[in-house]
PDB file of C-alpha atoms in Angstrom:
ATOM      1  CA  PRO B 164     -38.503 -44.415  63.444  1.00 76.00           C
ATOM      2  CA  CYS B 165     -36.258 -41.765  65.025  1.00 86.00           C
ATOM      3  CA  SER B 166     -34.834 -44.060  67.720  1.00 84.00           C
ATOM      4  CA  GLY B 167     -31.774 -44.957  65.685  1.00 83.00           C
ATOM      5  CA  SER B 168     -30.929 -41.262  65.018  1.00 87.00           C
ATOM      6  CA  PRO B 169     -31.063 -41.709  61.263  1.00 92.00           C
ATOM      7  CA  CYS B 170     -30.451 -37.990  60.556  1.00 93.00           C
ATOM      8  CA  LEU B 171     -26.801 -37.168  59.858  1.00 93.00           C
ATOM      9  CA  ASN B 172     -24.766 -33.975  60.193  1.00 90.00           C
ATOM     10  CA  GLY B 173     -26.823 -32.616  63.081  1.00 90.00           C
ATOM     11  CA  GLY B 174     -30.194 -33.126  61.435  1.00 93.00           C
ATOM     12  CA  ILE B 175     -33.244 -33.234  63.732  1.00 93.00           C
ATOM     13  CA  CYS B 176     -35.524 -36.258  63.339  1.00 94.00           C
ATOM     14  CA  ARG B 177     -39.298 -35.902  63.407  1.00 92.00           C
ATOM     15  CA  VAL B 178     -41.805 -38.789  63.280  1.00 90.00           C
ATOM     16  CA  GLU B 179     -44.077 -38.504  60.288  1.00 88.00           C
ATOM     17  CA  ARG B 180     -46.847 -41.166  60.456  1.00 84.00           C
ATOM     18  CA  ASP B 181     -45.052 -44.484  60.074  1.00 85.00           C
ATOM     19  CA  SER B 182     -41.714 -42.930  58.978  1.00 90.00           C
ATOM     20  CA  PHE B 183     -39.466 -39.976  59.837  1.00 92.00           C
ATOM     21  CA  GLN B 184     -38.487 -36.570  58.489  1.00 93.00           C
ATOM     22  CA  CYS B 185     -35.062 -34.998  58.937  1.00 94.00           C
ATOM     23  CA  ASP B 186     -34.796 -31.235  59.393  1.00 94.00           C
ATOM     24  CA  CYS B 187     -31.309 -30.584  58.037  1.00 92.00           C
ATOM     25  CA  PRO B 188     -29.065 -27.692  59.056  1.00 89.00           C
ATOM     26  CA  THR B 189     -27.553 -25.508  56.326  1.00 88.00           C
ATOM     27  CA  PRO B 190     -25.983 -26.507  53.982  1.00 89.00           C
ATOM     28  CA  TYR B 191     -26.991 -30.167  54.254  1.00 90.00           C
ATOM     29  CA  SER B 192     -29.841 -31.890  52.422  1.00 89.00           C
ATOM     30  CA  GLY B 193     -31.179 -35.316  51.541  1.00 91.00           C
ATOM     31  CA  ASN B 194     -33.497 -37.739  53.301  1.00 91.00           C
ATOM     32  CA  LYS B 195     -30.962 -38.197  56.078  1.00 92.00           C
ATOM     33  CA  CYS B 196     -29.064 -34.894  55.690  1.00 93.00           C
ATOM     34  CA  GLU B 197     -26.326 -36.937  54.038  1.00 91.00           C
ATOM     35  CA  LYS B 198     -25.700 -34.484  51.199  1.00 91.00           C
ATOM     36  CA  ASP B 199     -23.650 -31.306  51.207  1.00 92.00           C
ATOM     37  CA  PRO B 200     -23.043 -28.911  48.256  1.00 92.00           C
ATOM     38  CA  CYS B 201     -19.941 -30.899  47.282  1.00 93.00           C
ATOM     39  CA  SER B 202     -21.565 -34.333  47.337  1.00 90.00           C
ATOM     40  CA  ASP B 203     -22.241 -34.450  43.614  1.00 88.00           C
ATOM     41  CA  ASN B 204     -18.744 -33.106  42.836  1.00 91.00           C
ATOM     42  CA  PRO B 205     -19.921 -30.031  40.903  1.00 94.00           C
ATOM     43  CA  CYS B 206     -16.360 -28.901  40.167  1.00 96.00           C
ATOM     44  CA  LEU B 207     -15.246 -29.788  36.639  1.00 95.00           C
ATOM     45  CA  ASN B 208     -11.826 -30.358  35.096  1.00 93.00           C
ATOM     46  CA  GLY B 209     -10.253 -31.652  38.296  1.00 93.00           C
ATOM     47  CA  GLY B 210     -11.416 -28.791  40.501  1.00 95.00           C
ATOM     48  CA  PHE B 211     -11.416 -29.343  44.289  1.00 96.00           C
ATOM     49  CA  CYS B 212     -14.750 -28.650  46.032  1.00 95.00           C
ATOM     50  CA  ARG B 213     -14.946 -26.951  49.439  1.00 93.00           C
ATOM     51  CA  VAL B 214     -18.161 -26.292  51.408  1.00 91.00           C
ATOM     52  CA  GLN B 215     -18.638 -22.591  51.976  1.00 86.00           C
ATOM     53  CA  ARG B 216     -21.525 -21.817  54.347  1.00 81.00           C
ATOM     54  CA  ASP B 217     -24.641 -22.801  52.413  1.00 83.00           C
ATOM     55  CA  SER B 218     -22.863 -23.324  49.088  1.00 89.00           C
ATOM     56  CA  PHE B 219     -19.549 -24.528  47.675  1.00 93.00           C
ATOM     57  CA  GLN B 220     -16.268 -23.143  46.371  1.00 94.00           C
ATOM     58  CA  CYS B 221     -14.245 -24.747  43.582  1.00 96.00           C
ATOM     59  CA  ASP B 222     -10.461 -24.482  43.683  1.00 96.00           C
ATOM     60  CA  CYS B 223      -9.609 -24.757  39.979  1.00 95.00           C
ATOM     61  CA  PRO B 224      -6.360 -26.081  38.533  1.00 93.00           C
ATOM     62  CA  THR B 225      -4.508 -23.974  35.949  1.00 90.00           C
ATOM     63  CA  PRO B 226      -5.695 -22.861  33.410  1.00 91.00           C
ATOM     64  CA  TYR B 227      -9.363 -23.375  34.381  1.00 93.00           C
ATOM     65  CA  SER B 228     -11.696 -20.840  36.007  1.00 93.00           C
ATOM     66  CA  GLY B 229     -15.379 -20.164  36.676  1.00 94.00           C
ATOM     67  CA  ASN B 230     -17.757 -21.170  39.489  1.00 94.00           C
ATOM     68  CA  LYS B 231     -17.390 -24.826  38.523  1.00 95.00           C
ATOM     69  CA  CYS B 232     -13.988 -24.638  36.777  1.00 95.00           C
ATOM     70  CA  GLU B 233     -15.940 -24.882  33.539  1.00 94.00           C
ATOM     71  CA  LYS B 234     -13.955 -22.208  31.705  1.00 94.00           C
ATOM     72  CA  ASP B 235     -10.600 -22.524  29.981  1.00 94.00           C
ATOM     73  CA  PRO B 236      -8.650 -19.757  28.168  1.00 94.00           C
ATOM     74  CA  CYS B 237     -10.483 -20.625  24.922  1.00 94.00           C
ATOM     75  CA  SER B 238     -14.013 -20.644  26.365  1.00 93.00           C
ATOM     76  CA  ASP B 239     -14.794 -17.058  25.368  1.00 91.00           C
ATOM     77  CA  ASN B 240     -13.213 -17.585  21.940  1.00 92.00           C
ATOM     78  CA  PRO B 241     -10.606 -14.812  22.212  1.00 95.00           C
ATOM     79  CA  CYS B 242      -9.301 -15.411  18.674  1.00 97.00           C
ATOM     80  CA  LEU B 243     -10.607 -12.892  16.147  1.00 96.00           C
ATOM     81  CA  ASN B 244     -11.084 -13.056  12.394  1.00 94.00           C
ATOM     82  CA  GLY B 245     -11.723 -16.792  12.273  1.00 95.00           C
ATOM     83  CA  GLY B 246      -8.682 -17.786  14.329  1.00 97.00           C
ATOM     84  CA  ILE B 247      -8.712 -21.222  15.987  1.00 97.00           C
ATOM     85  CA  CYS B 248      -8.000 -21.262  19.731  1.00 96.00           C
ATOM     86  CA  ARG B 249      -5.820 -23.923  21.381  1.00 95.00           C
ATOM     87  CA  VAL B 250      -5.132 -24.235  25.128  1.00 92.00           C
ATOM     88  CA  GLU B 251      -1.386 -23.994  25.744  1.00 89.00           C
ATOM     89  CA  LYS B 252      -0.334 -24.674  29.355  1.00 84.00           C
ATOM     90  CA  ASP B 253      -1.903 -21.849  31.395  1.00 85.00           C
ATOM     91  CA  SER B 254      -2.862 -19.699  28.409  1.00 91.00           C
ATOM     92  CA  PHE B 255      -4.063 -19.991  24.811  1.00 94.00           C
ATOM     93  CA  GLN B 256      -2.639 -19.959  21.305  1.00 95.00           C
ATOM     94  CA  CYS B 257      -4.477 -18.627  18.254  1.00 97.00           C
ATOM     95  CA  ASP B 258      -3.896 -20.253  14.877  1.00 97.00           C
ATOM     96  CA  CYS B 259      -4.621 -17.341  12.543  1.00 96.00           C
ATOM     97  CA  PRO B 260      -5.839 -17.610   8.945  1.00 94.00           C
ATOM     98  CA  THR B 261      -3.979 -15.688   6.249  1.00 92.00           C
ATOM     99  CA  PRO B 262      -3.389 -12.733   6.278  1.00 93.00           C
ATOM    100  CA  TYR B 263      -4.078 -12.168   9.992  1.00 94.00           C
ATOM    101  CA  SER B 264      -1.545 -12.224  12.829  1.00 94.00           C
ATOM    102  CA  GLY B 265      -1.089 -11.190  16.461  1.00 95.00           C
ATOM    103  CA  ASN B 266      -1.856 -12.894  19.775  1.00 95.00           C
ATOM    104  CA  LYS B 267      -5.572 -12.822  18.991  1.00 96.00           C
ATOM    105  CA  CYS B 268      -5.381 -12.625  15.175  1.00 96.00           C
ATOM    106  CA  GLU B 269      -6.294  -8.975  15.597  1.00 96.00           C
ATOM    107  CA  LYS B 270      -3.748  -7.691  13.088  1.00 95.00           C
ATOM    108  CA  ASP B 271      -4.107  -7.564   9.317  1.00 95.00           C
ATOM    109  CA  PRO B 272      -1.660  -6.075   6.773  1.00 95.00           C
ATOM    110  CA  CYS B 273      -3.374  -2.685   7.179  1.00 95.00           C
ATOM    111  CA  SER B 274      -3.248  -2.616  10.994  1.00 93.00           C
ATOM    112  CA  GLY B 275      -0.116  -0.493  11.172  1.00 88.00           C
ATOM    113  CA  ASN B 276      -1.530   1.882   8.542  1.00 92.00           C
ATOM    114  CA  PRO B 277       1.427   1.486   6.158  1.00 96.00           C
ATOM    115  CA  CYS B 278       0.002   3.962   3.636  1.00 97.00           C
ATOM    116  CA  LEU B 279       1.599   7.395   3.910  1.00 97.00           C
ATOM    117  CA  ASN B 280       0.411  10.873   2.962  1.00 96.00           C
ATOM    118  CA  GLY B 281      -3.298  10.191   3.418  1.00 95.00           C
ATOM    119  CA  GLY B 282      -3.372   6.959   1.424  1.00 96.00           C
ATOM    120  CA  THR B 283      -6.192   4.483   2.072  1.00 97.00           C
ATOM    121  CA  CYS B 284      -5.165   0.918   2.930  1.00 96.00           C
ATOM    122  CA  ARG B 285      -7.145  -2.126   1.813  1.00 95.00           C
ATOM    123  CA  VAL B 286      -6.403  -5.789   2.423  1.00 93.00           C
ATOM    124  CA  GLU B 287      -5.796  -7.518  -0.918  1.00 90.00           C
ATOM    125  CA  ARG B 288      -5.366 -11.292  -0.687  1.00 84.00           C
ATOM    126  CA  ASN B 289      -2.318 -11.903   1.519  1.00 86.00           C
ATOM    127  CA  SER B 290      -1.045  -8.329   1.504  1.00 92.00           C
ATOM    128  CA  PHE B 291      -2.272  -4.741   1.294  1.00 95.00           C
ATOM    129  CA  GLN B 292      -2.941  -2.178  -1.399  1.00 95.00           C
ATOM    130  CA  CYS B 293      -2.549   1.560  -0.894  1.00 96.00           C
ATOM    131  CA  TYR B 294      -4.915   3.863  -2.755  1.00 95.00           C
ATOM    132  CA  CYS B 295      -3.020   7.145  -2.921  1.00 95.00           C
ATOM    133  CA  PRO B 296      -4.123  10.773  -3.341  1.00 94.00           C
ATOM    134  CA  SER B 297      -3.535  12.048  -6.877  1.00 92.00           C
ATOM    135  CA  SER B 298      -0.290  13.819  -5.941  1.00 93.00           C
ATOM    136  CA  TYR B 299       1.379  10.686  -4.525  1.00 95.00           C
ATOM    137  CA  SER B 300       2.319   7.227  -5.777  1.00 94.00           C
ATOM    138  CA  GLY B 301       4.332   4.151  -4.768  1.00 93.00           C
ATOM    139  CA  ASN B 302       3.545   0.992  -2.795  1.00 95.00           C
ATOM    140  CA  THR B 303       2.977   3.057   0.350  1.00 96.00           C
ATOM    141  CA  CYS B 304       2.214   6.439  -1.309  1.00 96.00           C
ATOM    142  CA  GLU B 305       5.747   7.498  -0.442  1.00 96.00           C
ATOM    143  CA  LYS B 306       6.526   9.204  -3.763  1.00 94.00           C
ATOM    144  CA  GLU B 307       5.437  12.816  -4.067  1.00 94.00           C
ATOM    145  CA  CYS B 308       4.627  14.104  -7.542  1.00 94.00           C
ATOM    146  CA  HIS B 309       7.212  16.645  -8.751  1.00 94.00           C
ATOM    147  CA  CYS B 310       7.222  18.459 -12.087  1.00 94.00           C
ATOM    148  CA  GLY B 311       9.901  21.016 -11.246  1.00 92.00           C
ATOM    149  CA  THR B 312       9.728  24.552  -9.897  1.00 91.00           C
ATOM    150  CA  HIS B 313       7.582  25.888 -12.740  1.00 92.00           C
ATOM    151  CA  SER B 314       4.591  23.572 -12.307  1.00 92.00           C
ATOM    152  CA  LYS B 315       1.078  24.527 -11.249  1.00 93.00           C
ATOM    153  CA  THR B 316      -0.104  21.014 -10.442  1.00 94.00           C
ATOM    154  CA  CYS B 317       1.329  17.517 -10.565  1.00 94.00           C
ATOM    155  CA  LYS B 318      -0.898  14.438 -10.593  1.00 93.00           C
ATOM    156  CA  TYR B 319      -0.558  10.698 -11.058  1.00 91.00           C
ATOM    157  CA  GLY B 320      -3.106   8.923 -13.228  1.00 86.00           C
ATOM    158  CA  LEU B 321      -3.594   5.693 -15.123  1.00 83.00           C
ATOM    159  CA  PHE B 322      -0.989   6.712 -17.683  1.00 83.00           C
ATOM    160  CA  GLY B 323       1.635   8.078 -15.328  1.00 86.00           C
ATOM    161  CA  LYS B 324       2.488  11.587 -14.244  1.00 90.00           C
ATOM    162  CA  THR B 325       0.737  14.657 -15.649  1.00 92.00           C
ATOM    163  CA  CYS B 326       2.176  18.144 -15.243  1.00 93.00           C
ATOM    164  CA  GLU B 327       0.269  21.409 -15.569  1.00 93.00           C
ATOM    165  CA  CYS B 328       2.948  24.029 -16.172  1.00 92.00           C
ATOM    166  CA  GLU B 329       3.225  27.796 -15.849  1.00 91.00           C
ATOM    167  CA  ASP B 330       2.983  29.989 -18.944  1.00 89.00           C
ATOM    168  CA  GLY B 331       6.078  29.637 -21.092  1.00 89.00           C
ATOM    169  CA  TYR B 332       6.731  26.085 -19.905  1.00 91.00           C
ATOM    170  CA  SER B 333       5.552  22.699 -21.138  1.00 90.00           C
ATOM    171  CA  ASP B 334       5.600  19.094 -19.938  1.00 90.00           C
ATOM    172  CA  ARG B 335       8.701  17.364 -21.271  1.00 87.00           C
ATOM    173  CA  ASN B 336       9.218  13.842 -19.944  1.00 88.00           C
ATOM    174  CA  GLY B 337       7.435  14.643 -16.692  1.00 90.00           C
ATOM    175  CA  PHE B 338       9.028  18.026 -15.968  1.00 92.00           C
ATOM    176  CA  CYS B 339       8.009  21.594 -16.725  1.00 93.00           C
ATOM    177  CA  THR B 340      10.708  22.749 -19.122  1.00 91.00           C
ATOM    178  CA  GLY B 341      11.041  26.206 -20.620  1.00 90.00           C
ATOM    179  CA  ILE B 342       9.630  26.258 -24.148  1.00 90.00           C
ATOM    180  CA  CYS B 343      12.219  28.891 -25.128  1.00 90.00           C
ATOM    181  CA  ASN B 344      15.445  27.443 -23.772  1.00 82.00           C
ATOM    182  CA  PRO B 345      18.607  29.437 -24.608  1.00 81.00           C
ATOM    183  CA  ASP B 346      19.719  26.769 -27.083  1.00 85.00           C
ATOM    184  CA  LYS B 347      16.465  26.722 -29.057  1.00 86.00           C
ATOM    185  CA  CYS B 348      17.321  29.510 -31.520  1.00 91.00           C
ATOM    186  CA  LEU B 349      21.003  29.577 -32.449  1.00 91.00           C
ATOM    187  CA  HIS B 350      21.022  32.976 -34.151  1.00 91.00           C
ATOM    188  CA  GLY B 351      17.741  34.620 -33.314  1.00 92.00           C
ATOM    189  CA  LYS B 352      15.027  35.338 -30.756  1.00 93.00           C
ATOM    190  CA  CYS B 353      12.699  32.620 -29.433  1.00 92.00           C
ATOM    191  CA  GLU B 354       8.976  33.327 -29.116  1.00 91.00           C
ATOM    192  CA  VAL B 355       6.349  31.105 -27.445  1.00 89.00           C
ATOM    193  CA  VAL B 356       3.485  30.140 -29.752  1.00 87.00           C
ATOM    194  CA  ASP B 357       0.804  28.153 -27.887  1.00 82.00           C
ATOM    195  CA  LEU B 358       2.789  25.212 -26.471  1.00 81.00           C
ATOM    196  CA  ASP B 359       5.535  25.415 -29.084  1.00 87.00           C
ATOM    197  CA  TYR B 360       8.166  27.952 -30.104  1.00 90.00           C
ATOM    198  CA  LYS B 361       9.117  29.961 -33.177  1.00 92.00           C
ATOM    199  CA  CYS B 362      12.485  31.510 -33.972  1.00 93.00           C
ATOM    200  CA  ARG B 363      12.793  35.035 -35.347  1.00 92.00           C
ATOM    201  CA  CYS B 364      16.192  34.848 -37.015  1.00 93.00           C
ATOM    202  CA  ASP B 365      18.876  37.513 -37.057  1.00 92.00           C
ATOM    203  CA  GLU B 366      19.699  39.075 -40.417  1.00 89.00           C
ATOM    204  CA  GLY B 367      21.679  36.687 -42.569  1.00 87.00           C
ATOM    205  CA  TYR B 368      20.282  33.515 -40.898  1.00 91.00           C
ATOM    206  CA  ALA B 369      17.385  31.177 -41.658  1.00 91.00           C
ATOM    207  CA  GLY B 370      16.022  27.747 -40.735  1.00 90.00           C
ATOM    208  CA  HIS B 371      13.750  26.392 -37.991  1.00 90.00           C
ATOM    209  CA  ARG B 372      16.381  27.179 -35.371  1.00 90.00           C
ATOM    210  CA  CYS B 373      18.190  29.939 -37.343  1.00 92.00           C
ATOM    211  CA  GLU B 374      20.996  27.490 -37.907  1.00 90.00           C
ATOM    212  CA  GLU B 375      21.617  28.358 -41.586  1.00 89.00           C
ATOM    213  CA  ASN B 376      23.980  31.206 -42.543  1.00 87.00           C
ATOM    214  CA  VAL B 377      22.384  32.730 -45.659  1.00 83.00           C
ATOM    215  CA  LYS B 378      25.449  34.884 -46.554  1.00 72.00           C
ATOM    216  CA  THR B 379      27.787  31.911 -46.460  1.00 64.00           C
ATOM    217  CA  LYS B 380      25.487  29.922 -48.706  1.00 63.00           C
ATOM    218  CA  LEU B 381      25.272  32.850 -51.169  1.00 57.00           C
ATOM    219  CA  ASN B 382      29.040  33.277 -51.214  1.00 64.00           C
ATOM    220  CA  ASP B 383      29.472  29.568 -51.809  1.00 67.00           C
ATOM    221  CA  LEU B 384      27.022  29.769 -54.726  1.00 68.00           C
ATOM    222  CA  VAL B 385      28.845  32.747 -56.289  1.00 69.00           C
ATOM    223  CA  LEU B 386      32.182  30.978 -55.956  1.00 71.00           C
ATOM    224  CA  LEU B 387      30.731  27.850 -57.535  1.00 80.00           C
ATOM    225  CA  MET B 388      29.271  29.840 -60.435  1.00 84.00           C
ATOM    226  CA  ALA B 389      32.556  31.701 -60.999  1.00 79.00           C
ATOM    227  CA  THR B 390      34.476  28.447 -61.057  1.00 83.00           C
ATOM    228  CA  PHE B 391      31.997  26.941 -63.491  1.00 85.00           C
ATOM    229  CA  ILE B 392      32.208  29.961 -65.824  1.00 86.00           C
ATOM    230  CA  SER B 393      36.004  29.939 -65.711  1.00 86.00           C
ATOM    231  CA  VAL B 394      36.186  26.268 -66.589  1.00 86.00           C
ATOM    232  CA  PHE B 395      33.561  26.681 -69.314  1.00 85.00           C
ATOM    233  CA  THR B 396      35.446  29.648 -70.832  1.00 88.00           C
ATOM    234  CA  PHE B 397      38.703  27.736 -70.783  1.00 86.00           C
ATOM    235  CA  MET B 398      37.094  24.772 -72.510  1.00 89.00           C
ATOM    236  CA  CYS B 399      35.580  27.014 -75.170  1.00 89.00           C
ATOM    237  CA  ILE B 400      38.941  28.696 -75.920  1.00 88.00           C
ATOM    238  CA  LEU B 401      40.657  25.333 -76.041  1.00 86.00           C
ATOM    239  CA  LEU B 402      38.048  23.944 -78.418  1.00 87.00           C
ATOM    240  CA  PHE B 403      38.268  27.046 -80.621  1.00 82.00           C
ATOM    241  CA  GLY B 404      42.052  26.706 -80.832  1.00 83.00           C
ATOM    242  CA  ILE B 405      41.803  23.063 -81.860  1.00 83.00           C
ATOM    243  CA  LEU B 406      39.285  23.914 -84.588  1.00 83.00           C
ATOM    244  CA  CYS B 407      41.553  26.645 -85.968  1.00 84.00           C
ATOM    245  CA  ILE B 408      44.512  24.275 -86.201  1.00 81.00           C
ATOM    246  CA  LEU B 409      42.412  21.683 -88.012  1.00 81.00           C
ATOM    247  CA  CYS B 410      41.183  24.265 -90.535  1.00 81.00           C
ATOM    248  CA  ARG B 411      44.729  25.405 -91.390  1.00 78.00           C
ATOM    249  CA  LYS B 412      45.883  21.866 -92.018  1.00 74.00           C
ATOM    250  CA  ARG B 413      43.053  21.301 -94.492  1.00 71.00           C
ATOM    251  CA  LYS B 414      44.067  24.401 -96.518  1.00 61.00           C
TER     252      LYS B 414
END
């Protein structure tokens, strides 16, 4: 059976009963040593197979890689957050779902930490929401709470800004304003009473803000009374004169 040298690629033929057996040199195999590691074309995706000692080497076309050219740029699913990978020439392209972006869909609206001053960023639908410390507000916590120079604390809450003011000051439209401003009492001294004020008026003045001149009002009243008395006296004299004339005519 070995007379025709049936063993290929340097295989040594041995008679086995009524047939033959080929002892194949590395890396050949098969009944007649007809197979090498590249015989079954193990390289995928158009890879070129080369025999390397007792194995094979695949030369892979772009963009494929791996022992058998089985990998492409999308094989390891590089796209994050549900992104869909597409092979583009020698690389990959990620189609990112909203609101993600970036080469691998690795970025969301909070990635750059847009919230300032210690604000906490959370993804809300297609955008972001900043949850700010109590002393800041704004879309990115950029607005610092100010109540003026006479405030103890300034905080933002559900109903806007709240000011805690020093003694003698109160919250007026979001600012700590002096309860006893110079223009509070026009003719008197201003005193703080709880969170309000009271005017102690100078002599001759009255009213909530000491705006009424008591002397002027008294003088006006005296003048009015004098005028009234004068007119009344004149009318009485005139009436008396008329009555006297009428009485004489009757006699």
